[in-house]
Every structure is written in C-alpha cells, then in structure tokens.
PDB file of C-alpha atoms in Angstrom:
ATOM      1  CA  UNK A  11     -43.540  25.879 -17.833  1.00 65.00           C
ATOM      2  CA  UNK A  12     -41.983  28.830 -17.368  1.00 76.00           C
ATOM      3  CA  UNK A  13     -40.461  28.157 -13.994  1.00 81.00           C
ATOM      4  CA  UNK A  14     -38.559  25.149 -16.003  1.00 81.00           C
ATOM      5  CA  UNK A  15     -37.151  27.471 -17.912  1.00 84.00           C
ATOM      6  CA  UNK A  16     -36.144  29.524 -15.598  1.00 83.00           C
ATOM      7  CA  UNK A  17     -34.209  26.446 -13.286  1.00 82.00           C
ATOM      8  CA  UNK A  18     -33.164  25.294 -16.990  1.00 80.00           C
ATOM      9  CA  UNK A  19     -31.417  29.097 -17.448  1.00 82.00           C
ATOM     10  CA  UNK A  20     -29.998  29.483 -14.047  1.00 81.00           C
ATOM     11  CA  UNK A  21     -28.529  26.027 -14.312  1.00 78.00           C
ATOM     12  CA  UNK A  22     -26.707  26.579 -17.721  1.00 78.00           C
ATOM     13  CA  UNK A  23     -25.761  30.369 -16.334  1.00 75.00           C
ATOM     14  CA  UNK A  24     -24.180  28.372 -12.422  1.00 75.00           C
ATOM     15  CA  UNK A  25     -22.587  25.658 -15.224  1.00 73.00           C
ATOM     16  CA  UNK A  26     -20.929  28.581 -16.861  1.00 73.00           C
ATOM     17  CA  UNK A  27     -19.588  30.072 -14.025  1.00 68.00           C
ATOM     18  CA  UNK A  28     -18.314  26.753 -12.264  1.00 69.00           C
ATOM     19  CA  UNK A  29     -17.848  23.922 -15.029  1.00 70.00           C
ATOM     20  CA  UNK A  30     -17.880  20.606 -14.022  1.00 66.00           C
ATOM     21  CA  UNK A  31     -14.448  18.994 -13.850  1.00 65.00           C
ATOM     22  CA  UNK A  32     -14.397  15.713 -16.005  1.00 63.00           C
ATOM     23  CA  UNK A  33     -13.482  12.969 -14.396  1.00 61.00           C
ATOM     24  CA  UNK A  34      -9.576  11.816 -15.241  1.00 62.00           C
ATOM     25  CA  UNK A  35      -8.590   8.559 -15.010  1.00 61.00           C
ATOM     26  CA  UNK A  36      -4.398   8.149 -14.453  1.00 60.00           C
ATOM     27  CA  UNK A  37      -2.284   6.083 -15.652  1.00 63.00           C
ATOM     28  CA  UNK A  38      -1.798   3.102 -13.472  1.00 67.00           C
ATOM     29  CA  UNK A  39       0.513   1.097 -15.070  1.00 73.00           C
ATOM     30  CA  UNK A  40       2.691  -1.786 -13.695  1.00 84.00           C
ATOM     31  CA  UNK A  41       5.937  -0.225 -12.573  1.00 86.00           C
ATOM     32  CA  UNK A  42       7.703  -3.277 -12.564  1.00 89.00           C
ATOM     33  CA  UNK A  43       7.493  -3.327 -15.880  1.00 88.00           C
ATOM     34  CA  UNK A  44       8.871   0.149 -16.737  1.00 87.00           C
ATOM     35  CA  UNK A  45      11.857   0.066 -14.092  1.00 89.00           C
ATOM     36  CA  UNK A  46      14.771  -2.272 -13.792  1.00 92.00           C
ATOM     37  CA  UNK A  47      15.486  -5.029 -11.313  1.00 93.00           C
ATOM     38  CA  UNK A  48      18.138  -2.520  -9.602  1.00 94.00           C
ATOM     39  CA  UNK A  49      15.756   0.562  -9.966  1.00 93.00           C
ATOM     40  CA  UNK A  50      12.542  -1.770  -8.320  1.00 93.00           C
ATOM     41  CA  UNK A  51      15.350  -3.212  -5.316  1.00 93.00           C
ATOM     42  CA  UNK A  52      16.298   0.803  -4.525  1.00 91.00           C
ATOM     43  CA  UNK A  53      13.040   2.071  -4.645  1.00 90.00           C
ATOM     44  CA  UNK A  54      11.438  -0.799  -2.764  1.00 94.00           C
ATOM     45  CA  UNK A  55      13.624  -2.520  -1.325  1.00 93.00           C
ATOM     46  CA  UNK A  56      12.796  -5.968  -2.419  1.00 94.00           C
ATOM     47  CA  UNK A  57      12.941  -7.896  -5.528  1.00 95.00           C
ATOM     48  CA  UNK A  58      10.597  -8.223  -7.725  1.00 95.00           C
ATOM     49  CA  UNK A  59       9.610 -11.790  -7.222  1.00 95.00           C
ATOM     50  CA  UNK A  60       9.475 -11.686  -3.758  1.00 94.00           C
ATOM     51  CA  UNK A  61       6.860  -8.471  -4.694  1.00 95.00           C
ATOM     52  CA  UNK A  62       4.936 -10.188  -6.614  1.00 94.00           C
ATOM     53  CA  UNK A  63       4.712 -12.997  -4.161  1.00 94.00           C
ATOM     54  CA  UNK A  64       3.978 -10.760  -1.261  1.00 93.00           C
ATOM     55  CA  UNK A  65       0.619  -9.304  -3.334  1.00 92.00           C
ATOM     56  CA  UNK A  66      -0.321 -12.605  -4.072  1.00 92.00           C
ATOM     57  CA  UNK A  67      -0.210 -14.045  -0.466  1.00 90.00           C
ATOM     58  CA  UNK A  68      -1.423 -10.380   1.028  1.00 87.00           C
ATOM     59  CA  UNK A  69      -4.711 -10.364  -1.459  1.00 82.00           C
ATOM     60  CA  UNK A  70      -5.692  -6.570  -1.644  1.00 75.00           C
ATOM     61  CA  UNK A  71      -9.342  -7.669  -3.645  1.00 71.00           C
ATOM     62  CA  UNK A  72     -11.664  -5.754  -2.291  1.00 69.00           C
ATOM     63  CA  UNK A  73     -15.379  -4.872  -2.984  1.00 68.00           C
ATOM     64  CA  UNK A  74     -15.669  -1.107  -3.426  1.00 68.00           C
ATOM     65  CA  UNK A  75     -18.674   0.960  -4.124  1.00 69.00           C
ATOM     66  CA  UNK A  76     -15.966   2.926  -6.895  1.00 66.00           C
ATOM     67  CA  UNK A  77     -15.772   1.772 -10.149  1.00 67.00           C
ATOM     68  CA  UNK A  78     -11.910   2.102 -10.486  1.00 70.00           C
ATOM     69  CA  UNK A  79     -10.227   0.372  -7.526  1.00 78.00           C
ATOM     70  CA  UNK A  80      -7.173   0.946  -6.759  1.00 83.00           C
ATOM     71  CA  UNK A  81      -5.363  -2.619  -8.032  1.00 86.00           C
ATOM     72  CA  UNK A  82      -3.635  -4.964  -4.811  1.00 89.00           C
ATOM     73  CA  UNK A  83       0.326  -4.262  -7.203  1.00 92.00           C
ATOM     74  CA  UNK A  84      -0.093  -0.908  -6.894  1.00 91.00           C
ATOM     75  CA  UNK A  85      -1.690  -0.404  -3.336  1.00 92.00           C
ATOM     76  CA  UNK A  86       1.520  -3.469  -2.076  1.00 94.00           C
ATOM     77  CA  UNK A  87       4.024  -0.814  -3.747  1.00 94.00           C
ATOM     78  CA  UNK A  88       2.340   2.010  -2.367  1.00 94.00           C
ATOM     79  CA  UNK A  89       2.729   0.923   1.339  1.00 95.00           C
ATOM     80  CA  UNK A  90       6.337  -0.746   0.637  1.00 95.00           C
ATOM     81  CA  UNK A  91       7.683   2.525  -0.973  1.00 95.00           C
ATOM     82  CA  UNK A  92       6.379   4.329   2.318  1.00 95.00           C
ATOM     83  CA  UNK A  93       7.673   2.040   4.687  1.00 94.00           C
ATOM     84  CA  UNK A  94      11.444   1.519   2.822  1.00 93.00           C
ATOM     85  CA  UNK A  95      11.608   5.560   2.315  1.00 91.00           C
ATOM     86  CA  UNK A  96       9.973   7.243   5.356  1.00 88.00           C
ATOM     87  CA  UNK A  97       8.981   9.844   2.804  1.00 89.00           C
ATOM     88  CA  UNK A  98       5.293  11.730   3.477  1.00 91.00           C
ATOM     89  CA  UNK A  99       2.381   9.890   2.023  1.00 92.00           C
ATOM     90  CA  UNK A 100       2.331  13.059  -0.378  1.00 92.00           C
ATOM     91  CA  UNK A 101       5.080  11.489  -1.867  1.00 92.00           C
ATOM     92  CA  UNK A 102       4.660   8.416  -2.354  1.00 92.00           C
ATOM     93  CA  UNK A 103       1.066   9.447  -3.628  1.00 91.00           C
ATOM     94  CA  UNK A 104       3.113  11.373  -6.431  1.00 88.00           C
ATOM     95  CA  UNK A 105       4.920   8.659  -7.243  1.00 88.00           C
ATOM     96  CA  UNK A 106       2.339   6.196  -8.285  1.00 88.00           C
ATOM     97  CA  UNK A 107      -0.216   8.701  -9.152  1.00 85.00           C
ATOM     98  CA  UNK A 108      -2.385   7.750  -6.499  1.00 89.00           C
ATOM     99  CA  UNK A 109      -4.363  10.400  -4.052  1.00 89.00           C
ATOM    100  CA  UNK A 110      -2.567  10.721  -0.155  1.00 93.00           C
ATOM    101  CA  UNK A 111      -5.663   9.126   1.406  1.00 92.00           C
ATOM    102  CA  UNK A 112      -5.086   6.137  -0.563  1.00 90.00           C
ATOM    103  CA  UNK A 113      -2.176   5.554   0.173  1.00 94.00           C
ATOM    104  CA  UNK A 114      -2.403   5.619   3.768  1.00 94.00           C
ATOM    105  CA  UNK A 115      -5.301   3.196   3.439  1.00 92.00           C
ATOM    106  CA  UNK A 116      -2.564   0.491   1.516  1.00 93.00           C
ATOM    107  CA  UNK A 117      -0.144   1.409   4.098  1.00 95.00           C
ATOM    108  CA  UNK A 118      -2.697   0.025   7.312  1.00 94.00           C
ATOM    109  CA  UNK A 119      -4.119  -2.933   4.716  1.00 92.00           C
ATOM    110  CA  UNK A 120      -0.370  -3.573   3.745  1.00 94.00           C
ATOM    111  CA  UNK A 121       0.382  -3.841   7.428  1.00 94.00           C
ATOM    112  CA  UNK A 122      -2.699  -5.640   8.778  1.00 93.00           C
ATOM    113  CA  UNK A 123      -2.067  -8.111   6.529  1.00 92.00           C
ATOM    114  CA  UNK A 124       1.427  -8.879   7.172  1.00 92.00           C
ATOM    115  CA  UNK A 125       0.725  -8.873  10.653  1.00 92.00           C
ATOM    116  CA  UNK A 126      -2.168 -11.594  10.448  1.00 91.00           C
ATOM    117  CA  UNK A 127       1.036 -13.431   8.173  1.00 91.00           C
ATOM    118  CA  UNK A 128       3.535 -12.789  10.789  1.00 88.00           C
ATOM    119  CA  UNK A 129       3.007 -16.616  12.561  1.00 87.00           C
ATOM    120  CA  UNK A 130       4.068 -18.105   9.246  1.00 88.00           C
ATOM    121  CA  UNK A 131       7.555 -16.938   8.564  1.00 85.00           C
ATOM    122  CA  UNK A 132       8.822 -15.599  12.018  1.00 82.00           C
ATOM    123  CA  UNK A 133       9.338 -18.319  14.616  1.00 77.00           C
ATOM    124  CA  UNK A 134      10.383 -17.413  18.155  1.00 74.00           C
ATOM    125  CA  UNK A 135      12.702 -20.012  20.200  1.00 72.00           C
ATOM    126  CA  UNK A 136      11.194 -21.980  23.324  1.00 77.00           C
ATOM    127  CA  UNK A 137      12.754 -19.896  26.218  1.00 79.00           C
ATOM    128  CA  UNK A 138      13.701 -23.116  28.123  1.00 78.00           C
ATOM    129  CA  UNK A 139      15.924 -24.571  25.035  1.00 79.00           C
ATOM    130  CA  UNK A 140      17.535 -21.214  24.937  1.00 82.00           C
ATOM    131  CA  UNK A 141      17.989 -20.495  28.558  1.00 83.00           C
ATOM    132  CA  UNK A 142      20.196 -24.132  28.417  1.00 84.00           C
ATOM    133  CA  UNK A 143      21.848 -23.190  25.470  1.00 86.00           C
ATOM    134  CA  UNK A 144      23.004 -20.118  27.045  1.00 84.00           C
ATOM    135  CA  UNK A 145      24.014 -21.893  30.653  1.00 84.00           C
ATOM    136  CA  UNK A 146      25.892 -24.321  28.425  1.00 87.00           C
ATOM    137  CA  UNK A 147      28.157 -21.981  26.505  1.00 87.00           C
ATOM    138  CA  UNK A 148      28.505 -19.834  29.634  1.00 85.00           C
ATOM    139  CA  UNK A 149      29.634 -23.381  31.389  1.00 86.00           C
ATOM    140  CA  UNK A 150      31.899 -23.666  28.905  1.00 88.00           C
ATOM    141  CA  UNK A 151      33.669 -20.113  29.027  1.00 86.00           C
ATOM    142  CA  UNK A 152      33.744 -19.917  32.945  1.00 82.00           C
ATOM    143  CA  UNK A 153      33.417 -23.242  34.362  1.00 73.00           C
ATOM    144  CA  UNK A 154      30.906 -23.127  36.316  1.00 64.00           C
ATOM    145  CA  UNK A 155      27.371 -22.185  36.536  1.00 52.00           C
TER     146      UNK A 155
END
C-alpha cells in the first residue's frame, strides 16, 4: 500500500513539474467562405468552382487512426497554395493552421492524384498527324519538301 502511495506522490510531484499540455483543436474553417472570389484566385490561383471540383474528383477520404483528420478542402488548398506560391511548407502550414508535416503529406496526395487524373484532361497529338501537318505548312512556305 504504501509503495502506491509513493508512485501516486511522485506522479502528482513529475505532473507538477511538467504539466500535461491539453490537447487544442484549431480552427479549420472553410476559407472559401471567409475570402473573396479575387482574394481565393490570388492566393490559389484558381477559382473557386474549379476548387471545389478538383476536391471532389481528387477524393482526400482517408481512414486514419486520428480522430481529427485533416478534411480533403483543406489538405486540396494546402498543396495548391504551395504549389501556386513556392513558399516553405512552414508557410503554408501557418496559413491554414495546419502542422508542416501535413502539409507536405497533401502536397504528394494532391500530386499523386492529379497525376493518376492526368490521362483525362491532357491529350497528346498522334506524332504521324503532326509530323504531316508540319511537312504541309512547311510545303506551303518553301515549296518543296
């Protein structure tokens, strides 16, 4: 019994010494809502439609073992305020009151998943229709081929 109270003393006195920081939960709310249209297209550069399209098409859900992930608007402005910027992911961390590591995780999910998208909206010409294209309008400038 006495060696419980002991542990139970020593843990109160180490408390004491070294309190336990509470846990603090920021303020994540939607900045789209809080800036303007031309205050969202500098600080992103895109509109805020084609934002909110881009987070629904990426889909950021992801199972975490946390309780508070970080939501798929904020981790899609994360990564686009890094990449329009080139600012250090301390800053951009700052910004959306977000921790650095975080953000360089929605910067590589932000940019995995446009890459897997890439097929869909960026279409390269055949090579042959382009190499006659180009012989044509050379043909027509010089003559000859």
């Amino acid at each position: 019994m006495a060696d419980i109270e002991r542990r139970l003393r020593r843990a109160r006195y180490i408390n004491e010494l070294f309190p336990m920081d509470r846990r603090v939960f920021r303020d994540r709310t939607n900045p789209l809502k809080t800036l303007s249209p031309l205050e969202v297209r500098e600080r992103y550069r895109f509109f805020q439609e084609t934002i909110l399209f881009l987070v629904n098409m990426l889909n950021f859900e992801r199972d975490t073992e946390r309780s508070c992930p970080l939501p798929p608007l904020i981790s899609t402005l994360a990564a686009l305020h890094f990449l329009a910027t080139g600012t250090h992911h301390i800053v951009t961390a700052g910004l959306h009151g977000i921790l650095r590591t975080s953000v360089c995780r929605a910067v590589k999910e932000f940019t995995d998943s446009v890459c897997r998208h890439l097929n869909d909206f960026v279409f390269f010409p055949n090579i042959e229709n382009v190499q006659r294209t180009v012989q044509k309008q050379f043909y027509n400038i010089a003559g000859a081929y």
